[in-house]
Amino acid sequence: MTHLEVMHFHPDTLEPGIFVYLFDYQKRDVLTYAASCFQIELEEEESYVVVDLETTGLQPGRDRILEIGAVKVEDGKVTDTFCMFINPRMEIPEYIQQLTGITQDMVRDGEMAEEAFCQFHEFCGDMTLMGHNLMFDYSFLKHQAVNQKIPFEKKGIDTLKIARTLLPDLESRSLTSLCEYFQINREQAHRAFHDALATHELYVKLKRIAPAGQKKVFQPVQLQYRPKRQSPITDSQKAYLNDLVKYHKIELDADIDSMTKSEASRKIDNII
């Protein structure tokens, strides 16, 4: 097993209703996390992939993915998991490190974004996506897909939209607030794998409180996001940036080879 592979235990090998996930974030390996909260079966046999991302910021196309966490649910039962660090090839902003606990050392040996997306794409197959504020995660994934010329059209279920419909009087429908409201155990907030697990349980809770007339809010809808493909940095931009770095004796916060053409242009404009 590589340092970023996902280990899963088939439910037939465990006590009914108990799923065990082992994950050591410091070693970037699936080793030590146990969850028994999924003694839950959906009322209907549903299949989907719950996904959550941690990123270097809030702007898809400019910011980069740090971590992908996902839970595969088939016929109403958790059957597989996915957890992967991605080397962003840039410095992680301090506030992101404080929020997520993800440090530069933790992602240093992570997969490159291109390989990570290919593995996640294979994990998902043609299944529906689910997330809390799903369009945030989907927009980052779709940017990566477009840049790699990989089709990634998906239907999705957004637990944030469902919560807004079913719980309009709550002051906040953030994942943190909803986990507190439903008393959902959230082992590590703002970590992709744990947030995906929490989102799955939140979905089950929301289905259980929904009146008969609101079942339509749980139907997947086609996700609409059409980013433009980003061209990689040109050879002339690389040469010019390297010359500027040497001349001004500065250090960039991202690997030059990892930049897009537009990112390189912004860096050059900021320096000169």
Coordinates of C-alpha atoms in Angstrom, one line a residue:
M1 CA 0.0 0.0 0.0
T2 CA 1.4 3.4 -1.0
H3 CA 1.5 6.3 1.5
L4 CA -1.7 7.8 -0.1
E5 CA -3.7 4.8 -0.9
V6 CA -7.0 4.2 0.8
M7 CA -7.6 1.1 3.0
H8 CA -11.2 -0.1 3.5
F9 CA -12.8 -3.0 5.3
H10 CA -15.6 -4.8 3.6
P11 CA -18.7 -4.8 5.9
D12 CA -18.9 -8.6 5.6
T13 CA -15.7 -8.9 7.6
L14 CA -16.9 -6.8 10.5
E15 CA -19.7 -6.8 13.1
P16 CA -22.8 -5.7 11.3
G17 CA -23.1 -1.9 11.0
I18 CA -19.5 -1.2 12.1
F19 CA -17.1 0.3 9.7
V20 CA -13.4 0.9 10.6
Y21 CA -11.2 3.4 8.8
L22 CA -7.6 3.7 9.8
F23 CA -5.7 6.8 9.0
D24 CA -2.6 8.5 10.3
Y25 CA -2.3 12.0 8.9
Q26 CA 1.2 12.6 10.2
K27 CA 2.4 9.5 8.3
R28 CA 0.1 10.2 5.4
D29 CA -1.1 6.6 5.7
V30 CA -4.4 4.9 6.5
L31 CA -3.6 3.4 9.9
T32 CA -5.4 4.6 13.0
Y33 CA -8.9 6.1 12.6
A34 CA -11.9 4.1 13.7
A35 CA -15.5 5.0 13.0
S36 CA -18.5 3.1 14.2
C37 CA -21.1 5.8 13.7
F38 CA -22.4 4.3 10.5
Q39 CA -24.8 1.9 12.1
I40 CA -27.2 3.5 9.7
E41 CA -29.0 2.4 6.6
L42 CA -30.7 4.7 4.2
E43 CA -34.4 4.3 3.8
E44 CA -34.0 3.7 0.1
E45 CA -31.2 2.0 -1.7
E46 CA -29.1 5.0 -2.9
S47 CA -25.7 5.2 -4.4
Y48 CA -23.4 8.2 -4.5
V49 CA -19.9 9.5 -3.6
V50 CA -19.6 12.1 -0.9
V51 CA -16.6 14.4 -1.5
D52 CA -14.9 17.1 0.4
L53 CA -11.8 19.1 -0.5
E54 CA -9.3 21.1 1.4
T55 CA -7.7 23.9 -0.7
T56 CA -5.2 26.7 -0.4
G57 CA -8.0 29.3 -0.8
L58 CA -11.5 29.9 -2.0
Q59 CA -10.9 30.7 -5.7
P60 CA -11.0 27.8 -8.1
G61 CA -8.7 28.5 -11.0
R62 CA -6.3 30.4 -8.8
D63 CA -6.1 28.4 -5.6
R64 CA -5.1 24.7 -5.4
I65 CA -6.3 21.5 -4.0
L66 CA -4.5 20.2 -0.9
E67 CA -6.6 17.1 0.0
I68 CA -9.4 15.0 -1.4
G69 CA -11.6 12.9 0.9
A70 CA -14.5 10.8 -0.3
V71 CA -16.9 8.1 0.9
K72 CA -18.6 5.8 -1.6
V73 CA -22.1 4.7 -0.7
E74 CA -23.7 1.9 -2.7
D75 CA -27.3 0.7 -2.1
G76 CA -27.4 2.7 1.1
K77 CA -24.2 1.4 2.6
V78 CA -20.6 2.7 2.8
T79 CA -18.5 0.4 0.6
D80 CA -15.2 2.3 0.0
T81 CA -13.3 5.4 1.0
F82 CA -10.7 7.7 -0.6
C83 CA -8.2 10.0 1.1
M84 CA -5.3 11.7 -0.6
F85 CA -2.9 14.5 0.0
I86 CA -1.9 16.6 -3.0
N87 CA 1.3 18.5 -3.3
P88 CA 0.2 22.0 -4.3
R89 CA 3.7 23.0 -5.4
M90 CA 3.3 26.2 -3.5
E91 CA 3.4 27.6 0.0
I92 CA 0.3 26.9 2.0
P93 CA -1.0 30.2 3.4
E94 CA -0.7 30.4 7.2
Y95 CA -4.4 30.8 7.8
I96 CA -5.1 27.7 5.8
Q97 CA -2.6 25.8 7.9
Q98 CA -4.3 27.1 11.1
L99 CA -7.8 26.2 9.8
T100 CA -7.0 22.7 8.5
G101 CA -3.9 21.6 10.4
I102 CA -2.4 20.7 7.0
T103 CA 1.3 21.7 6.9
Q104 CA 3.9 21.9 4.2
D105 CA 5.6 18.7 5.5
M106 CA 2.3 16.8 5.3
V107 CA 1.8 17.4 1.6
R108 CA 5.5 17.3 0.5
D109 CA 5.2 13.7 -0.6
G110 CA 1.7 14.0 -1.9
E111 CA 0.5 13.2 -5.4
M112 CA 0.7 15.7 -8.1
A113 CA -2.8 17.2 -8.9
E114 CA -3.0 15.5 -12.3
E115 CA -2.5 12.0 -10.9
A116 CA -4.7 12.7 -7.8
F117 CA -7.6 13.8 -10.0
C118 CA -7.2 10.7 -12.3
Q119 CA -7.4 8.4 -9.3
F120 CA -10.4 10.2 -7.9
H121 CA -12.1 10.2 -11.3
E122 CA -11.7 6.4 -11.4
F123 CA -13.0 6.1 -7.8
C124 CA -16.2 8.0 -8.7
G125 CA -17.0 6.4 -12.0
D126 CA -20.4 7.6 -13.2
M127 CA -21.8 7.9 -9.7
T128 CA -23.7 11.0 -8.3
L129 CA -21.6 13.4 -6.2
M130 CA -22.7 14.6 -2.8
G131 CA -21.2 17.4 -0.7
H132 CA -21.9 20.3 1.7
N133 CA -21.8 23.4 -0.5
L134 CA -21.0 20.9 -3.3
M135 CA -20.4 23.5 -6.0
F136 CA -17.3 24.7 -4.1
D137 CA -15.7 21.2 -4.4
Y138 CA -17.0 20.5 -7.8
S139 CA -15.6 23.8 -9.2
F140 CA -12.1 22.9 -8.1
L141 CA -12.5 19.4 -9.5
K142 CA -14.0 20.6 -12.8
H143 CA -11.1 23.1 -13.3
Q144 CA -8.7 20.2 -12.9
A145 CA -10.7 18.0 -15.3
V146 CA -10.9 20.8 -18.0
N147 CA -7.1 21.5 -17.7
Q148 CA -6.5 17.7 -18.2
K149 CA -9.1 17.4 -21.0
I150 CA -11.1 14.8 -19.0
P151 CA -14.9 14.8 -19.2
F152 CA -16.4 15.4 -15.7
E153 CA -20.1 16.0 -16.0
K154 CA -21.9 15.1 -12.8
K155 CA -25.2 15.1 -11.1
G156 CA -25.1 16.2 -7.5
I157 CA -26.8 16.4 -4.1
D158 CA -26.0 19.4 -1.9
T159 CA -26.7 18.9 1.8
L160 CA -26.4 22.7 2.4
K161 CA -29.3 23.3 0.0
I162 CA -31.3 20.5 1.6
A163 CA -30.7 22.0 5.1
R164 CA -31.7 25.5 4.0
T165 CA -35.1 24.0 2.8
L166 CA -35.7 21.8 5.8
L167 CA -34.3 24.0 8.6
P168 CA -34.9 27.6 7.6
D169 CA -34.9 28.9 11.1
L170 CA -31.4 27.8 12.0
E171 CA -29.0 30.7 12.4
S172 CA -26.3 28.8 10.5
R173 CA -26.4 25.8 8.2
S174 CA -22.6 25.4 8.0
L175 CA -21.4 21.8 8.4
T176 CA -20.0 22.6 11.8
S177 CA -23.4 24.0 13.0
L178 CA -25.4 21.2 11.5
C179 CA -23.1 18.6 13.1
E180 CA -23.7 20.3 16.5
Y181 CA -27.5 20.4 15.8
F182 CA -27.7 16.7 15.0
Q183 CA -25.0 15.7 17.4
I184 CA -22.9 14.2 14.7
N185 CA -19.4 13.2 15.8
R186 CA -16.8 15.1 13.7
E187 CA -13.4 13.8 14.6
Q188 CA -11.4 16.4 12.7
A189 CA -13.1 19.5 11.3
H190 CA -11.8 20.9 8.1
R191 CA -10.2 17.7 7.1
A192 CA -11.5 16.3 3.8
F193 CA -12.0 12.7 4.8
H194 CA -13.7 13.4 8.1
D195 CA -15.9 16.1 6.6
A196 CA -17.0 13.7 3.9
L197 CA -18.0 11.1 6.6
A198 CA -19.8 13.8 8.5
T199 CA -21.7 14.9 5.4
H200 CA -22.9 11.4 4.7
E201 CA -24.3 11.1 8.2
L202 CA -25.8 14.6 7.9
Y203 CA -27.6 13.5 4.7
V204 CA -29.1 10.5 6.5
K205 CA -30.3 12.7 9.4
L206 CA -31.9 15.1 7.0
K207 CA -33.7 12.4 5.2
R208 CA -35.1 11.2 8.5
I209 CA -36.6 14.5 9.5
A210 CA -38.0 15.4 6.0
P211 CA -41.7 15.5 5.7
A212 CA -43.3 13.5 2.8
G213 CA -43.8 16.6 0.7
Q214 CA -40.1 17.6 0.8
K215 CA -38.6 14.4 -0.6
K216 CA -38.0 16.2 -3.9
V217 CA -35.1 18.2 -2.4
F218 CA -33.1 15.0 -2.2
Q219 CA -33.1 14.3 -5.9
P220 CA -29.8 14.8 -7.7
V221 CA -29.5 17.6 -10.2
Q222 CA -27.1 18.2 -13.0
L223 CA -24.2 20.3 -11.9
Q224 CA -23.5 23.4 -14.1
Y225 CA -20.0 24.8 -14.1
R226 CA -18.1 25.7 -17.3
P227 CA -14.6 26.9 -16.6
K228 CA -12.2 27.7 -19.4
R229 CA -9.1 25.6 -19.9
Q230 CA -6.0 27.2 -18.4
S231 CA -2.9 27.1 -20.5
P232 CA 0.4 26.1 -18.8
I233 CA 3.2 28.6 -18.4
T234 CA 5.2 29.3 -21.6
D235 CA 8.9 28.8 -22.0
S236 CA 9.4 32.5 -22.5
Q237 CA 7.5 33.2 -19.2
K238 CA 9.6 30.6 -17.4
A239 CA 12.9 32.2 -18.6
Y240 CA 11.7 35.7 -17.8
L241 CA 10.5 34.8 -14.3
N242 CA 13.8 33.0 -13.5
D243 CA 15.7 36.0 -14.6
L244 CA 13.5 38.3 -12.4
V245 CA 13.9 36.0 -9.4
K246 CA 17.7 36.0 -9.8
Y247 CA 18.0 39.8 -10.4
H248 CA 15.7 40.8 -7.5
K249 CA 17.0 38.1 -5.2
I250 CA 13.4 37.0 -4.3
E251 CA 11.7 33.7 -3.6
L252 CA 8.4 32.8 -5.2
D253 CA 5.6 31.2 -3.3
A254 CA 5.0 28.6 -6.0
D255 CA 7.0 26.4 -8.3
I256 CA 7.5 28.1 -11.6
D257 CA 6.8 24.9 -13.6
S258 CA 3.5 24.5 -11.9
M259 CA 2.1 27.8 -12.9
T260 CA -0.5 28.5 -15.5
K261 CA 0.0 31.2 -18.2
S262 CA -2.2 33.6 -16.4
E263 CA -0.5 32.9 -13.0
A264 CA 2.9 33.6 -14.5
S265 CA 1.6 36.9 -16.0
R266 CA 0.3 38.0 -12.6
K267 CA 3.7 37.1 -10.9
I268 CA 5.6 39.0 -13.5
D269 CA 3.4 42.1 -13.2
N270 CA 3.7 42.0 -9.4
I271 CA 7.5 41.9 -9.6
I272 CA 8.1 44.6 -12.2

